[in-house]
Amino acid sequence: MSDNLFGVPGLDARSHVVELRRSDRGTPLVCFPGSGGDPRIFCEMAAALGEPQSVYAINMEWLCHARGRFTVEQVAALYLDVVRSIKGAGPYCLCGYSFGGIVAYEIARRLQEQGHRVAFVALLDCPNPSLEADLSPAASAEFRRAYLADRLGRYAHHLLRGDLRAFAGRALAFLISRSSERLMPLIKAAFRIANRPLPAIVQSNDPGFLHAWKSYRPPSSSSDLVCFRIEDRGAEHDRDPSMGWAGYTSGNIDVHVVPADHVGMMSAPSVNMIAETLSSCLRDSNSFGLAPGHSKKPLAPSG
């Protein structure tokens, strides 16, 4: 992968692997963080796992400094060999939080194309980017109405409670994520000149990640998916507990509802529920071997 695709000098994907937990037993879990790329988001989850497997996270913070647009396919291609070097012949256990979920999904799909075995892909609050595009015009209009009503209700709730900090935080995150292509490079350049790190709110709402998310159209897959949907995700997702993934895999889909918001799900006590479910998946991965053509599990959300 050429550095020129990302505009980041000295790019070495192998150096992006962060070891969160080491063990000589079981199948390693490889995790991809969300927008902003901070691998520390998985620290509490790794510590809470009941199984003695190794856990690795991929540091993708460097994507905040990419000079041009990037795609999910480019990121997946960059890290495909890195994942293979961690596990070798498989089976592979992949996990992705938010944006990292679609990177993990794409890597799993490519591994299977090459004849490798993937035990499961865990999607942590990661809606399918094609969800709304796959809806009928009437269903899409209803989705948008539910989204708008939910978000306006949340903003009004903050204002009525006098929680101006929460209101301002949501508004600032919205503005940053939708900054123009000309404005965001100037903001990043200013911080580089000042030799200061980008603020967390800028990294976590980077418009480069948002563009890559929106432009990705997931191909079909045979991966088993473990979907964790937050309780706070929004009424627009109530009709489809899988958040759009059900029609994209011939494998099993398990859906779990986490009583938290998008950020809070990765901290105790909510992350303990995620860790318990992943521990069970990791135990199963050690005796992985589903027969071809196995049927899907029902999409009954638990939580």
Tab-separated table of N, CA, C and O in Angstrom, residues 80-81 83-85 87-94 107-121 221-224 288:
chain	number	residue	atom	x	y	z
A	80	LEU	N	-5.056	-5.968	6.095
A	80	LEU	CA	-5.350	-7.379	5.851
A	80	LEU	C	-4.177	-8.271	6.221
A	80	LEU	O	-4.319	-9.260	6.956
A	81	ASP	N	-2.993	-7.941	5.729
A	81	ASP	CA	-1.811	-8.760	6.036
A	81	ASP	C	-1.407	-8.643	7.499
A	81	ASP	O	-0.820	-9.573	8.053
A	83	VAL	N	-3.507	-8.433	10.035
A	83	VAL	CA	-4.376	-9.379	10.736
A	83	VAL	C	-3.887	-10.806	10.511
A	83	VAL	O	-3.836	-11.620	11.446
A	84	ARG	N	-3.513	-11.120	9.295
A	84	ARG	CA	-3.025	-12.470	8.989
A	84	ARG	C	-1.739	-12.775	9.749
A	84	ARG	O	-1.517	-13.912	10.185
A	85	SER	N	-0.889	-11.768	9.940
A	85	SER	CA	0.364	-11.993	10.657
A	85	SER	C	0.126	-12.248	12.141
A	85	SER	O	0.927	-12.923	12.795
A	87	LYS	N	-2.592	-13.902	13.422
A	87	LYS	CA	-3.198	-15.218	13.647
A	87	LYS	C	-2.643	-16.317	12.754
A	87	LYS	O	-2.692	-17.487	13.099
A	88	GLY	N	-2.148	-15.958	11.578
A	88	GLY	CA	-1.666	-17.002	10.679
A	88	GLY	C	-2.790	-17.601	9.869
A	88	GLY	O	-3.460	-16.918	9.117
A	89	ALA	N	-3.069	-18.897	10.076
A	89	ALA	CA	-4.037	-19.597	9.230
A	89	ALA	C	-5.484	-19.417	9.674
A	89	ALA	O	-6.393	-19.847	8.985
A	90	GLY	N	-5.735	-18.810	10.822
A	90	GLY	CA	-7.101	-18.663	11.298
A	90	GLY	C	-7.481	-19.807	12.224
A	90	GLY	O	-6.651	-20.666	12.529
A	91	PRO	N	-8.717	-19.856	12.714
A	91	PRO	CA	-9.799	-18.931	12.380
A	91	PRO	C	-9.579	-17.549	12.998
A	91	PRO	O	-8.895	-17.416	14.009
A	92	TYR	N	-10.173	-16.553	12.370
A	92	TYR	CA	-9.983	-15.174	12.782
A	92	TYR	C	-11.193	-14.683	13.574
A	92	TYR	O	-12.342	-14.962	13.203
A	93	CYS	N	-10.922	-13.945	14.646
A	93	CYS	CA	-11.964	-13.310	15.454
A	93	CYS	C	-11.740	-11.808	15.379
A	93	CYS	O	-10.710	-11.305	15.846
A	94	LEU	N	-12.701	-11.106	14.794
A	94	LEU	CA	-12.546	-9.667	14.565
A	94	LEU	C	-13.631	-8.898	15.300
A	94	LEU	O	-14.751	-9.375	15.472
A	107	ILE	N	-12.512	-6.666	6.135
A	107	ILE	CA	-11.347	-7.546	6.255
A	107	ILE	C	-11.789	-9.004	6.344
A	107	ILE	O	-11.196	-9.884	5.699
A	108	ALA	N	-12.841	-9.270	7.125
A	108	ALA	CA	-13.360	-10.645	7.231
A	108	ALA	C	-13.802	-11.161	5.868
A	108	ALA	O	-13.537	-12.319	5.508
A	109	ARG	N	-14.475	-10.318	5.103
A	109	ARG	CA	-14.945	-10.720	3.772
A	109	ARG	C	-13.765	-11.074	2.870
A	109	ARG	O	-13.798	-12.075	2.139
A	110	ARG	N	-12.693	-10.282	2.940
A	110	ARG	CA	-11.521	-10.542	2.107
A	110	ARG	C	-10.779	-11.804	2.551
A	110	ARG	O	-10.255	-12.550	1.719
A	111	LEU	N	-10.732	-12.024	3.857
A	111	LEU	CA	-10.112	-13.252	4.356
A	111	LEU	C	-10.851	-14.480	3.824
A	111	LEU	O	-10.227	-15.464	3.398
A	112	GLN	N	-12.181	-14.425	3.849
A	112	GLN	CA	-12.972	-15.549	3.355
A	112	GLN	C	-12.803	-15.729	1.851
A	112	GLN	O	-12.769	-16.857	1.358
A	113	GLU	N	-12.671	-14.636	1.125
A	113	GLU	CA	-12.425	-14.718	-0.323
A	113	GLU	C	-11.120	-15.459	-0.611
A	113	GLU	O	-10.993	-16.148	-1.614
A	114	GLN	N	-10.150	-15.310	0.287
A	114	GLN	CA	-8.850	-15.962	0.112
A	114	GLN	C	-8.834	-17.383	0.667
A	114	GLN	O	-7.795	-18.042	0.655
A	115	GLY	N	-9.995	-17.849	1.158
A	115	GLY	CA	-10.093	-19.215	1.640
A	115	GLY	C	-9.810	-19.400	3.115
A	115	GLY	O	-9.687	-20.538	3.584
A	116	HIS	N	-9.708	-18.299	3.875
A	116	HIS	CA	-9.446	-18.387	5.310
A	116	HIS	C	-10.751	-18.475	6.093
A	116	HIS	O	-11.802	-18.035	5.617
A	117	ARG	N	-10.664	-19.004	7.287
A	117	ARG	CA	-11.843	-19.161	8.135
A	117	ARG	C	-11.972	-17.978	9.093
A	117	ARG	O	-10.991	-17.563	9.712
A	118	VAL	N	-13.182	-17.453	9.195
A	118	VAL	CA	-13.489	-16.368	10.132
A	118	VAL	C	-14.507	-16.904	11.127
A	118	VAL	O	-15.596	-17.337	10.738
A	119	ALA	N	-14.157	-16.902	12.394
A	119	ALA	CA	-15.062	-17.440	13.417
A	119	ALA	C	-16.251	-16.504	13.623
A	119	ALA	O	-17.397	-16.945	13.681
A	120	PHE	N	-15.991	-15.200	13.750
A	120	PHE	CA	-17.069	-14.227	13.916
A	120	PHE	C	-16.533	-12.815	13.727
A	120	PHE	O	-15.320	-12.570	13.811
A	121	VAL	N	-17.461	-11.893	13.472
A	121	VAL	CA	-17.169	-10.460	13.457
A	121	VAL	C	-18.119	-9.802	14.452
A	121	VAL	O	-19.338	-9.910	14.307
A	221	SER	N	-21.631	-11.332	2.459
A	221	SER	CA	-20.618	-12.077	3.180
A	221	SER	C	-21.233	-13.357	3.737
A	221	SER	O	-22.454	-13.523	3.752
A	222	SER	N	-20.382	-14.249	4.230
A	222	SER	CA	-20.868	-15.437	4.924
A	222	SER	C	-20.429	-15.431	6.385
A	222	SER	O	-20.507	-16.451	7.071
A	223	SER	N	-19.962	-14.284	6.862
A	223	SER	CA	-19.474	-14.181	8.237
A	223	SER	C	-20.605	-14.295	9.251
A	223	SER	O	-21.710	-13.804	9.030
A	224	ASP	N	-20.318	-14.916	10.387
A	224	ASP	CA	-21.205	-14.849	11.532
A	224	ASP	C	-21.022	-13.484	12.184
A	224	ASP	O	-19.887	-13.078	12.480
A	288	PHE	N	-14.006	-24.016	16.327
A	288	PHE	CA	-14.724	-23.499	15.156
A	288	PHE	C	-14.814	-24.546	14.070
A	288	PHE	O	-13.878	-25.246	13.780
